[in-house]
Amino acid sequence: TVLRGGRTVLSGPIRLETARSLAAAMLGSGEVPAPGPEPLPASGPIQVRAERLVVYAGSGATAVREATLEARAGEVVAIVAVEGNGQRELLRALAGLLPVASGRLELAQPVAFVSEDRTTEGLIPELSVTENVTLGLGRAAPWVQGVRLDWPEARRRTAELIAAYGVRAAGPAAPVRTLSGGNQQRLVIARALAAHPQVLLAENPARGLDVRAAGAVWRRLREAAALGATVIVAIGDLDEALAETDRLLVMAAGEVHAVPPGASRAEIGALMLRGNRTA
């Protein structure tokens, strides 16, 4: 059984399906042309440049195979991929969280990273909103001075962040575990943007959120791009990527591919399956 957009779109014996038919059901097989790469804005400087990057997974296998990409200020770029095709390792390498085995990488600073797993990697549920914001910002927080932390200022600034981003919480002292999933994600995005990043990297930033919360997250990402940030998201939902981002790249079996102008959903799906280990 295949679900897409909360609906059952295919149900039947696996022996009657192929990797291509399953991909079509998962990604949508309509022939409506999907927007191809738009011309990069001439005024936007390149803020991310990766050339022939090789990155290894924790198992030692090659996760990213000579990936090359560029992204400019003001862009929201989607890296679309079926789960497990190197997009996780690529984003972490761009964020400086995984070592690059070979290749060249240049990023404007500062860089912010938003993990798709907000409850394990993004936040510590037992700690307060203020403590989570402080840990996330680290020495970039104005209330952190060497080994001193100005907690009254931390709580004041966190309260301002809660109000500015519409995070529904009892207050800056509330444990993060008391926030809904949507509000936890708003907090993670708010904390990342509070560092005023030149490059923002996010994994499936609206996964698991309702329509209202997802819309709020995407609006914030677009606002950051409008102010000059480069936003790169790794995302598995092709429909969402087409609706919310400016340009698509496809990742399959660790390789990054450009999407031809005017490519249909079926053609993008075929790119996503190119060399796929599970196809």
C-alpha positions as YAML, in Angstrom:
chain: A
units: angstrom
residues:
- id: 1
  name: THR
  ca: [0.00, 0.00, 0.00]
- id: 2
  name: VAL
  ca: [1.32, 3.44, -0.98]
- id: 3
  name: LEU
  ca: [0.18, 6.63, 0.74]
- id: 4
  name: ARG
  ca: [0.70, 10.07, -0.80]
- id: 5
  name: GLY
  ca: [-0.67, 13.29, 0.63]
- id: 6
  name: GLY
  ca: [-2.54, 11.35, 3.30]
- id: 7
  name: ARG
  ca: [-4.45, 9.23, 0.76]
- id: 8
  name: THR
  ca: [-4.12, 5.65, -0.46]
- id: 9
  name: VAL
  ca: [-3.02, 5.85, -4.09]
- id: 10
  name: LEU
  ca: [-2.06, 2.22, -4.65]
- id: 11
  name: SER
  ca: [-2.83, -1.07, -2.95]
- id: 12
  name: GLY
  ca: [-2.12, -4.55, -4.29]
- id: 13
  name: PRO
  ca: [0.24, -7.52, -4.48]
- id: 14
  name: ILE
  ca: [3.93, -6.56, -4.65]
- id: 15
  name: ARG
  ca: [4.53, -9.10, -7.45]
- id: 16
  name: LEU
  ca: [2.46, -6.92, -9.79]
- id: 17
  name: GLU
  ca: [4.61, -3.82, -9.20]
- id: 18
  name: THR
  ca: [8.01, -2.63, -10.30]
- id: 19
  name: ALA
  ca: [10.35, -0.04, -8.83]
- id: 20
  name: ARG
  ca: [9.17, 2.39, -11.51]
- id: 21
  name: SER
  ca: [5.45, 1.84, -10.87]
- id: 22
  name: LEU
  ca: [5.94, 2.23, -7.13]
- id: 23
  name: ALA
  ca: [7.97, 5.41, -7.67]
- id: 24
  name: ALA
  ca: [5.20, 6.78, -9.89]
- id: 25
  name: ALA
  ca: [2.65, 6.11, -7.15]
- id: 26
  name: MET
  ca: [4.87, 7.63, -4.45]
- id: 27
  name: LEU
  ca: [5.91, 10.69, -6.43]
- id: 28
  name: GLY
  ca: [2.92, 11.28, -8.71]
- id: 29
  name: SER
  ca: [2.96, 10.27, -12.36]
- id: 30
  name: GLY
  ca: [1.19, 13.24, -13.90]
- id: 31
  name: GLU
  ca: [2.71, 14.68, -17.02]
- id: 32
  name: VAL
  ca: [2.10, 18.27, -15.98]
- id: 33
  name: PRO
  ca: [5.48, 19.95, -16.60]
- id: 34
  name: ALA
  ca: [7.33, 20.65, -13.40]
- id: 35
  name: PRO
  ca: [9.37, 23.83, -13.27]
- id: 36
  name: GLY
  ca: [12.97, 23.25, -14.20]
- id: 37
  name: PRO
  ca: [15.90, 25.23, -12.85]
- id: 38
  name: GLU
  ca: [15.28, 28.94, -13.10]
- id: 39
  name: PRO
  ca: [18.15, 31.23, -14.09]
- id: 40
  name: LEU
  ca: [20.15, 32.13, -11.02]
- id: 41
  name: PRO
  ca: [19.64, 35.75, -9.99]
- id: 42
  name: ALA
  ca: [22.48, 37.82, -11.39]
- id: 43
  name: SER
  ca: [22.67, 39.92, -8.25]
- id: 44
  name: GLY
  ca: [22.88, 36.97, -5.87]
- id: 45
  name: PRO
  ca: [26.44, 35.94, -5.06]
- id: 46
  name: ILE
  ca: [27.29, 32.25, -4.90]
- id: 47
  name: GLN
  ca: [27.26, 31.30, -1.21]
- id: 48
  name: VAL
  ca: [27.56, 27.53, -1.53]
- id: 49
  name: ARG
  ca: [30.02, 25.88, -3.88]
- id: 50
  name: ALA
  ca: [30.76, 22.16, -3.70]
- id: 51
  name: GLU
  ca: [32.99, 20.43, -6.25]
- id: 52
  name: ARG
  ca: [33.34, 16.64, -6.53]
- id: 53
  name: LEU
  ca: [32.55, 16.02, -2.86]
- id: 54
  name: VAL
  ca: [33.05, 12.53, -1.51]
- id: 55
  name: VAL
  ca: [31.56, 11.75, 1.91]
- id: 56
  name: TYR
  ca: [31.48, 8.43, 3.75]
- id: 57
  name: ALA
  ca: [28.60, 7.14, 5.86]
- id: 58
  name: GLY
  ca: [29.11, 5.92, 9.41]
- id: 59
  name: SER
  ca: [29.39, 2.36, 8.08]
- id: 60
  name: GLY
  ca: [32.33, 3.36, 5.90]
- id: 61
  name: ALA
  ca: [30.38, 3.05, 2.65]
- id: 62
  name: THR
  ca: [30.54, 5.92, 0.16]
- id: 63
  name: ALA
  ca: [27.39, 7.98, 0.72]
- id: 64
  name: VAL
  ca: [28.17, 10.98, -1.51]
- id: 65
  name: ARG
  ca: [29.91, 10.37, -4.85]
- id: 66
  name: GLU
  ca: [31.70, 13.38, -6.36]
- id: 67
  name: ALA
  ca: [28.75, 15.72, -5.81]
- id: 68
  name: THR
  ca: [28.96, 19.15, -7.44]
- id: 69
  name: LEU
  ca: [26.50, 21.97, -6.81]
- id: 70
  name: GLU
  ca: [26.20, 25.74, -6.44]
- id: 71
  name: ALA
  ca: [23.60, 27.90, -4.75]
- id: 72
  name: ARG
  ca: [23.22, 31.66, -4.53]
- id: 73
  name: ALA
  ca: [21.93, 34.19, -2.05]
- id: 74
  name: GLY
  ca: [18.15, 34.49, -2.25]
- id: 75
  name: GLU
  ca: [17.54, 30.93, -3.46]
- id: 76
  name: VAL
  ca: [15.53, 28.15, -1.85]
- id: 77
  name: VAL
  ca: [17.00, 25.00, -3.41]
- id: 78
  name: ALA
  ca: [15.55, 21.52, -2.92]
- id: 79
  name: ILE
  ca: [17.61, 18.34, -3.05]
- id: 80
  name: VAL
  ca: [14.92, 15.74, -3.76]
- id: 81
  name: ALA
  ca: [15.70, 12.09, -3.14]
- id: 82
  name: VAL
  ca: [14.27, 8.79, -2.06]
- id: 83
  name: GLU
  ca: [15.30, 8.07, 1.52]
- id: 84
  name: GLY
  ca: [18.83, 6.73, 1.93]
- id: 85
  name: ASN
  ca: [20.47, 8.07, -1.21]
- id: 86
  name: GLY
  ca: [23.12, 10.26, 0.42]
- id: 87
  name: GLN
  ca: [21.12, 13.43, 1.01]
- id: 88
  name: ARG
  ca: [21.50, 13.11, 4.78]
- id: 89
  name: GLU
  ca: [25.29, 12.82, 4.56]
- id: 90
  name: LEU
  ca: [25.52, 15.61, 1.96]
- id: 91
  name: LEU
  ca: [23.67, 18.13, 4.11]
- id: 92
  name: ARG
  ca: [25.70, 17.19, 7.16]
- id: 93
  name: ALA
  ca: [28.92, 17.58, 5.21]
- id: 94
  name: LEU
  ca: [27.79, 21.02, 4.02]
- id: 95
  name: ALA
  ca: [27.00, 21.89, 7.65]
- id: 96
  name: GLY
  ca: [30.44, 20.74, 8.82]
- id: 97
  name: LEU
  ca: [28.99, 17.85, 10.83]
- id: 98
  name: LEU
  ca: [30.59, 15.14, 8.70]
- id: 99
  name: PRO
  ca: [34.12, 15.19, 7.26]
- id: 100
  name: VAL
  ca: [34.63, 15.57, 3.52]
- id: 101
  name: ALA
  ca: [36.88, 12.77, 2.26]
- id: 102
  name: SER
  ca: [37.80, 14.62, -0.92]
- id: 103
  name: GLY
  ca: [36.65, 17.50, -3.07]
- id: 104
  name: ARG
  ca: [36.31, 21.23, -2.53]
- id: 105
  name: LEU
  ca: [33.72, 22.99, -0.39]
- id: 106
  name: GLU
  ca: [33.13, 26.73, 0.11]
- id: 107
  name: LEU
  ca: [30.28, 28.20, 2.16]
- id: 108
  name: ALA
  ca: [29.50, 31.69, 3.31]
- id: 109
  name: GLN
  ca: [29.38, 31.99, 7.10]
- id: 110
  name: PRO
  ca: [27.58, 31.60, 9.43]
- id: 111
  name: VAL
  ca: [25.86, 28.32, 8.58]
- id: 112
  name: ALA
  ca: [22.79, 26.97, 10.40]
- id: 113
  name: PHE
  ca: [21.53, 23.38, 10.26]
- id: 114
  name: VAL
  ca: [18.02, 22.05, 11.00]
- id: 115
  name: SER
  ca: [17.81, 18.29, 11.51]
- id: 116
  name: GLU
  ca: [14.68, 16.40, 10.47]
- id: 117
  name: ASP
  ca: [14.68, 14.69, 13.90]
- id: 118
  name: ARG
  ca: [13.74, 17.55, 16.17]
- id: 119
  name: THR
  ca: [13.19, 15.38, 19.27]
- id: 120
  name: THR
  ca: [16.52, 13.51, 19.13]
- id: 121
  name: GLU
  ca: [18.98, 15.78, 17.32]
- id: 122
  name: GLY
  ca: [17.27, 19.17, 17.35]
- id: 123
  name: LEU
  ca: [16.07, 19.55, 20.93]
- id: 124
  name: ILE
  ca: [16.46, 18.11, 24.44]
- id: 125
  name: PRO
  ca: [12.82, 17.63, 25.52]
- id: 126
  name: GLU
  ca: [13.50, 17.66, 29.28]
- id: 127
  name: LEU
  ca: [15.22, 21.07, 29.16]
- id: 128
  name: SER
  ca: [13.46, 24.41, 28.98]
- id: 129
  name: VAL
  ca: [12.88, 26.46, 25.86]
- id: 130
  name: THR
  ca: [15.53, 28.93, 27.06]
- id: 131
  name: GLU
  ca: [18.09, 26.19, 27.70]
- id: 132
  name: ASN
  ca: [17.47, 24.66, 24.26]
- id: 133
  name: VAL
  ca: [17.86, 28.03, 22.54]
- id: 134
  name: THR
  ca: [21.06, 28.70, 24.47]
- id: 135
  name: LEU
  ca: [22.56, 25.30, 23.66]
- id: 136
  name: GLY
  ca: [21.66, 25.68, 19.99]
- id: 137
  name: LEU
  ca: [23.16, 29.14, 19.60]
- id: 138
  name: GLY
  ca: [26.21, 28.45, 21.75]
- id: 139
  name: ARG
  ca: [28.75, 31.27, 21.79]
- id: 140
  name: ALA
  ca: [26.75, 33.13, 19.15]
- id: 141
  name: ALA
  ca: [24.12, 33.93, 21.80]
- id: 142
  name: PRO
  ca: [24.49, 37.54, 23.01]
- id: 143
  name: TRP
  ca: [23.95, 36.40, 26.61]
- id: 144
  name: VAL
  ca: [26.92, 33.99, 26.50]
- id: 145
  name: GLN
  ca: [30.13, 35.76, 27.50]
- id: 146
  name: GLY
  ca: [33.02, 33.35, 27.87]
- id: 147
  name: VAL
  ca: [32.02, 30.97, 30.63]
- id: 148
  name: ARG
  ca: [29.31, 33.33, 31.95]
- id: 149
  name: LEU
  ca: [25.65, 33.05, 31.02]
- id: 150
  name: ASP
  ca: [23.27, 35.91, 31.70]
- id: 151
  name: TRP
  ca: [20.15, 33.85, 32.37]
- id: 152
  name: PRO
  ca: [17.72, 36.77, 32.85]
- id: 153
  name: GLU
  ca: [18.81, 38.12, 29.46]
- id: 154
  name: ALA
  ca: [18.54, 34.61, 27.98]
- id: 155
  name: ARG
  ca: [14.96, 34.29, 29.18]
- id: 156
  name: ARG
  ca: [14.08, 37.78, 27.90]
- id: 157
  name: ARG
  ca: [15.53, 37.14, 24.46]
- id: 158
  name: THR
  ca: [13.89, 33.70, 24.29]
- id: 159
  name: ALA
  ca: [10.51, 35.24, 25.16]
- id: 160
  name: GLU
  ca: [11.01, 37.68, 22.26]
- id: 161
  name: LEU
  ca: [11.84, 34.77, 19.95]
- id: 162
  name: ILE
  ca: [8.72, 32.86, 21.07]
- id: 163
  name: ALA
  ca: [6.54, 35.87, 20.34]
- id: 164
  name: ALA
  ca: [8.18, 36.70, 16.99]
- id: 165
  name: TYR
  ca: [7.79, 33.18, 15.62]
- id: 166
  name: GLY
  ca: [4.39, 32.37, 17.10]
- id: 167
  name: VAL
  ca: [5.68, 29.51, 19.24]
- id: 168
  name: ARG
  ca: [2.89, 28.44, 21.56]
- id: 169
  name: ALA
  ca: [4.54, 27.73, 24.88]
- id: 170
  name: ALA
  ca: [3.76, 28.51, 28.51]
- id: 171
  name: GLY
  ca: [6.88, 30.69, 28.52]
- id: 172
  name: PRO
  ca: [10.65, 30.55, 28.17]
- id: 173
  name: ALA
  ca: [10.90, 28.30, 31.24]
- id: 174
  name: ALA
  ca: [8.50, 25.68, 29.82]
- id: 175
  name: PRO
  ca: [10.03, 22.24, 29.12]
- id: 176
  name: VAL
  ca: [10.26, 21.64, 25.39]
- id: 177
  name: ARG
  ca: [8.42, 18.33, 25.82]
- id: 178
  name: THR
  ca: [5.26, 20.31, 26.63]
- id: 179
  name: LEU
  ca: [5.23, 21.87, 23.15]
- id: 180
  name: SER
  ca: [3.38, 20.30, 20.23]
- id: 181
  name: GLY
  ca: [5.37, 18.98, 17.28]
- id: 182
  name: GLY
  ca: [4.54, 22.03, 15.19]
- id: 183
  name: ASN
  ca: [5.66, 24.40, 17.92]
- id: 184
  name: GLN
  ca: [8.85, 22.43, 18.50]
- id: 185
  name: GLN
  ca: [9.63, 22.80, 14.79]
- id: 186
  name: ARG
  ca: [8.86, 26.54, 14.91]
- id: 187
  name: LEU
  ca: [11.31, 26.79, 17.80]
- id: 188
  name: VAL
  ca: [14.04, 24.91, 15.91]
- id: 189
  name: ILE
  ca: [13.58, 27.19, 12.87]
- id: 190
  name: ALA
  ca: [13.46, 30.30, 15.07]
- id: 191
  name: ARG
  ca: [16.68, 29.33, 16.82]
- id: 192
  name: ALA
  ca: [18.45, 28.66, 13.51]
- id: 193
  name: LEU
  ca: [17.37, 32.00, 12.05]
- id: 194
  name: ALA
  ca: [18.28, 33.87, 15.26]
- id: 195
  name: ALA
  ca: [21.92, 33.28, 14.30]
- id: 196
  name: HIS
  ca: [21.33, 35.27, 11.06]
- id: 197
  name: PRO
  ca: [22.85, 32.56, 8.86]
- id: 198
  name: GLN
  ca: [24.12, 33.24, 5.37]
- id: 199
  name: VAL
  ca: [23.45, 29.56, 4.61]
- id: 200
  name: LEU
  ca: [20.55, 27.59, 6.10]
- id: 201
  name: LEU
  ca: [20.47, 23.81, 5.62]
- id: 202
  name: ALA
  ca: [17.32, 21.90, 6.56]
- id: 203
  name: GLU
  ca: [16.15, 18.29, 6.31]
- id: 204
  name: ASN
  ca: [12.45, 17.77, 5.55]
- id: 205
  name: PRO
  ca: [11.64, 20.94, 7.50]
- id: 206
  name: ALA
  ca: [7.86, 20.45, 7.47]
- id: 207
  name: ARG
  ca: [7.65, 16.66, 7.80]
- id: 208
  name: GLY
  ca: [4.91, 15.48, 10.14]
- id: 209
  name: LEU
  ca: [3.37, 18.94, 10.56]
- id: 210
  name: ASP
  ca: [-0.21, 19.96, 9.85]
- id: 211
  name: VAL
  ca: [-0.94, 22.31, 6.96]
- id: 212
  name: ARG
  ca: [-0.90, 25.46, 9.09]
- id: 213
  name: ALA
  ca: [2.40, 24.63, 10.84]
- id: 214
  name: ALA
  ca: [4.03, 23.51, 7.58]
- id: 215
  name: GLY
  ca: [2.98, 26.74, 5.89]
- id: 216
  name: ALA
  ca: [4.51, 28.78, 8.72]
- id: 217
  name: VAL
  ca: [7.82, 26.92, 8.42]
- id: 218
  name: TRP
  ca: [8.06, 27.42, 4.65]
- id: 219
  name: ARG
  ca: [7.12, 31.09, 4.99]
- id: 220
  name: ARG
  ca: [10.01, 31.63, 7.39]
- id: 221
  name: LEU
  ca: [12.45, 29.87, 5.07]
- id: 222
  name: ARG
  ca: [11.35, 32.02, 2.13]
- id: 223
  name: GLU
  ca: [11.64, 35.16, 4.26]
- id: 224
  name: ALA
  ca: [15.22, 34.20, 5.15]
- id: 225
  name: ALA
  ca: [16.04, 33.78, 1.45]
- id: 226
  name: ALA
  ca: [14.44, 37.14, 0.66]
- id: 227
  name: LEU
  ca: [16.82, 38.73, 3.17]
- id: 228
  name: GLY
  ca: [19.83, 37.23, 1.37]
- id: 229
  name: ALA
  ca: [20.31, 33.78, 2.85]
- id: 230
  name: THR
  ca: [20.90, 30.68, 0.77]
- id: 231
  name: VAL
  ca: [18.41, 27.99, 1.83]
- id: 232
  name: ILE
  ca: [19.03, 24.35, 0.86]
- id: 233
  name: VAL
  ca: [16.53, 21.70, 1.91]
- id: 234
  name: ALA
  ca: [16.77, 17.93, 1.52]
- id: 235
  name: ILE
  ca: [13.25, 16.67, 0.96]
- id: 236
  name: GLY
  ca: [11.56, 13.44, -0.07]
- id: 237
  name: ASP
  ca: [8.16, 14.88, -1.01]
- id: 238
  name: LEU
  ca: [8.36, 15.92, -4.67]
- id: 239
  name: ASP
  ca: [5.03, 17.76, -4.65]
- id: 240
  name: GLU
  ca: [6.13, 19.82, -1.65]
- id: 241
  name: ALA
  ca: [9.48, 20.59, -3.26]
- id: 242
  name: LEU
  ca: [7.81, 21.78, -6.46]
- id: 243
  name: ALA
  ca: [5.38, 23.97, -4.55]
- id: 244
  name: GLU
  ca: [7.75, 25.54, -2.03]
- id: 245
  name: THR
  ca: [11.21, 25.88, -3.56]
- id: 246
  name: ASP
  ca: [12.83, 27.78, -6.43]
- id: 247
  name: ARG
  ca: [15.03, 25.11, -7.95]
- id: 248
  name: LEU
  ca: [15.43, 21.34, -7.82]
- id: 249
  name: LEU
  ca: [18.43, 19.06, -7.71]
- id: 250
  name: VAL
  ca: [18.00, 15.29, -7.61]
- id: 251
  name: MET
  ca: [20.16, 12.92, -5.58]
- id: 252
  name: ALA
  ca: [20.31, 9.20, -6.37]
- id: 253
  name: ALA
  ca: [22.85, 6.63, -5.18]
- id: 254
  name: GLY
  ca: [25.02, 9.41, -3.80]
- id: 255
  name: GLU
  ca: [25.15, 11.43, -7.03]
- id: 256
  name: VAL
  ca: [23.66, 14.89, -7.61]
- id: 257
  name: HIS
  ca: [21.87, 15.56, -10.90]
- id: 258
  name: ALA
  ca: [20.42, 18.75, -12.36]
- id: 259
  name: VAL
  ca: [16.75, 18.70, -13.37]
- id: 260
  name: PRO
  ca: [16.28, 19.56, -17.07]
- id: 261
  name: PRO
  ca: [14.06, 22.58, -17.78]
- id: 262
  name: GLY
  ca: [10.41, 21.57, -18.23]
- id: 263
  name: ALA
  ca: [10.92, 18.08, -16.80]
- id: 264
  name: SER
  ca: [7.70, 16.27, -15.86]
- id: 265
  name: ARG
  ca: [7.13, 14.56, -12.55]
- id: 266
  name: ALA
  ca: [7.69, 11.21, -14.25]
- id: 267
  name: GLU
  ca: [11.05, 12.40, -15.61]
- id: 268
  name: ILE
  ca: [12.09, 13.71, -12.20]
- id: 269
  name: GLY
  ca: [11.02, 10.39, -10.70]
- id: 270
  name: ALA
  ca: [13.20, 8.57, -13.21]
- id: 271
  name: LEU
  ca: [16.14, 10.73, -12.16]
- id: 272
  name: MET
  ca: [15.46, 9.88, -8.53]
- id: 273
  name: LEU
  ca: [15.69, 6.19, -9.44]
- id: 274
  name: ARG
  ca: [18.87, 6.52, -11.52]
- id: 275
  name: GLY
  ca: [21.32, 4.03, -10.05]
- id: 276
  name: ASN
  ca: [19.11, 3.68, -6.98]
- id: 277
  name: ARG
  ca: [20.32, 0.87, -4.76]
- id: 278
  name: THR
  ca: [16.72, -0.25, -4.11]
- id: 279
  name: ALA
  ca: [15.45, 0.02, -7.72]
...
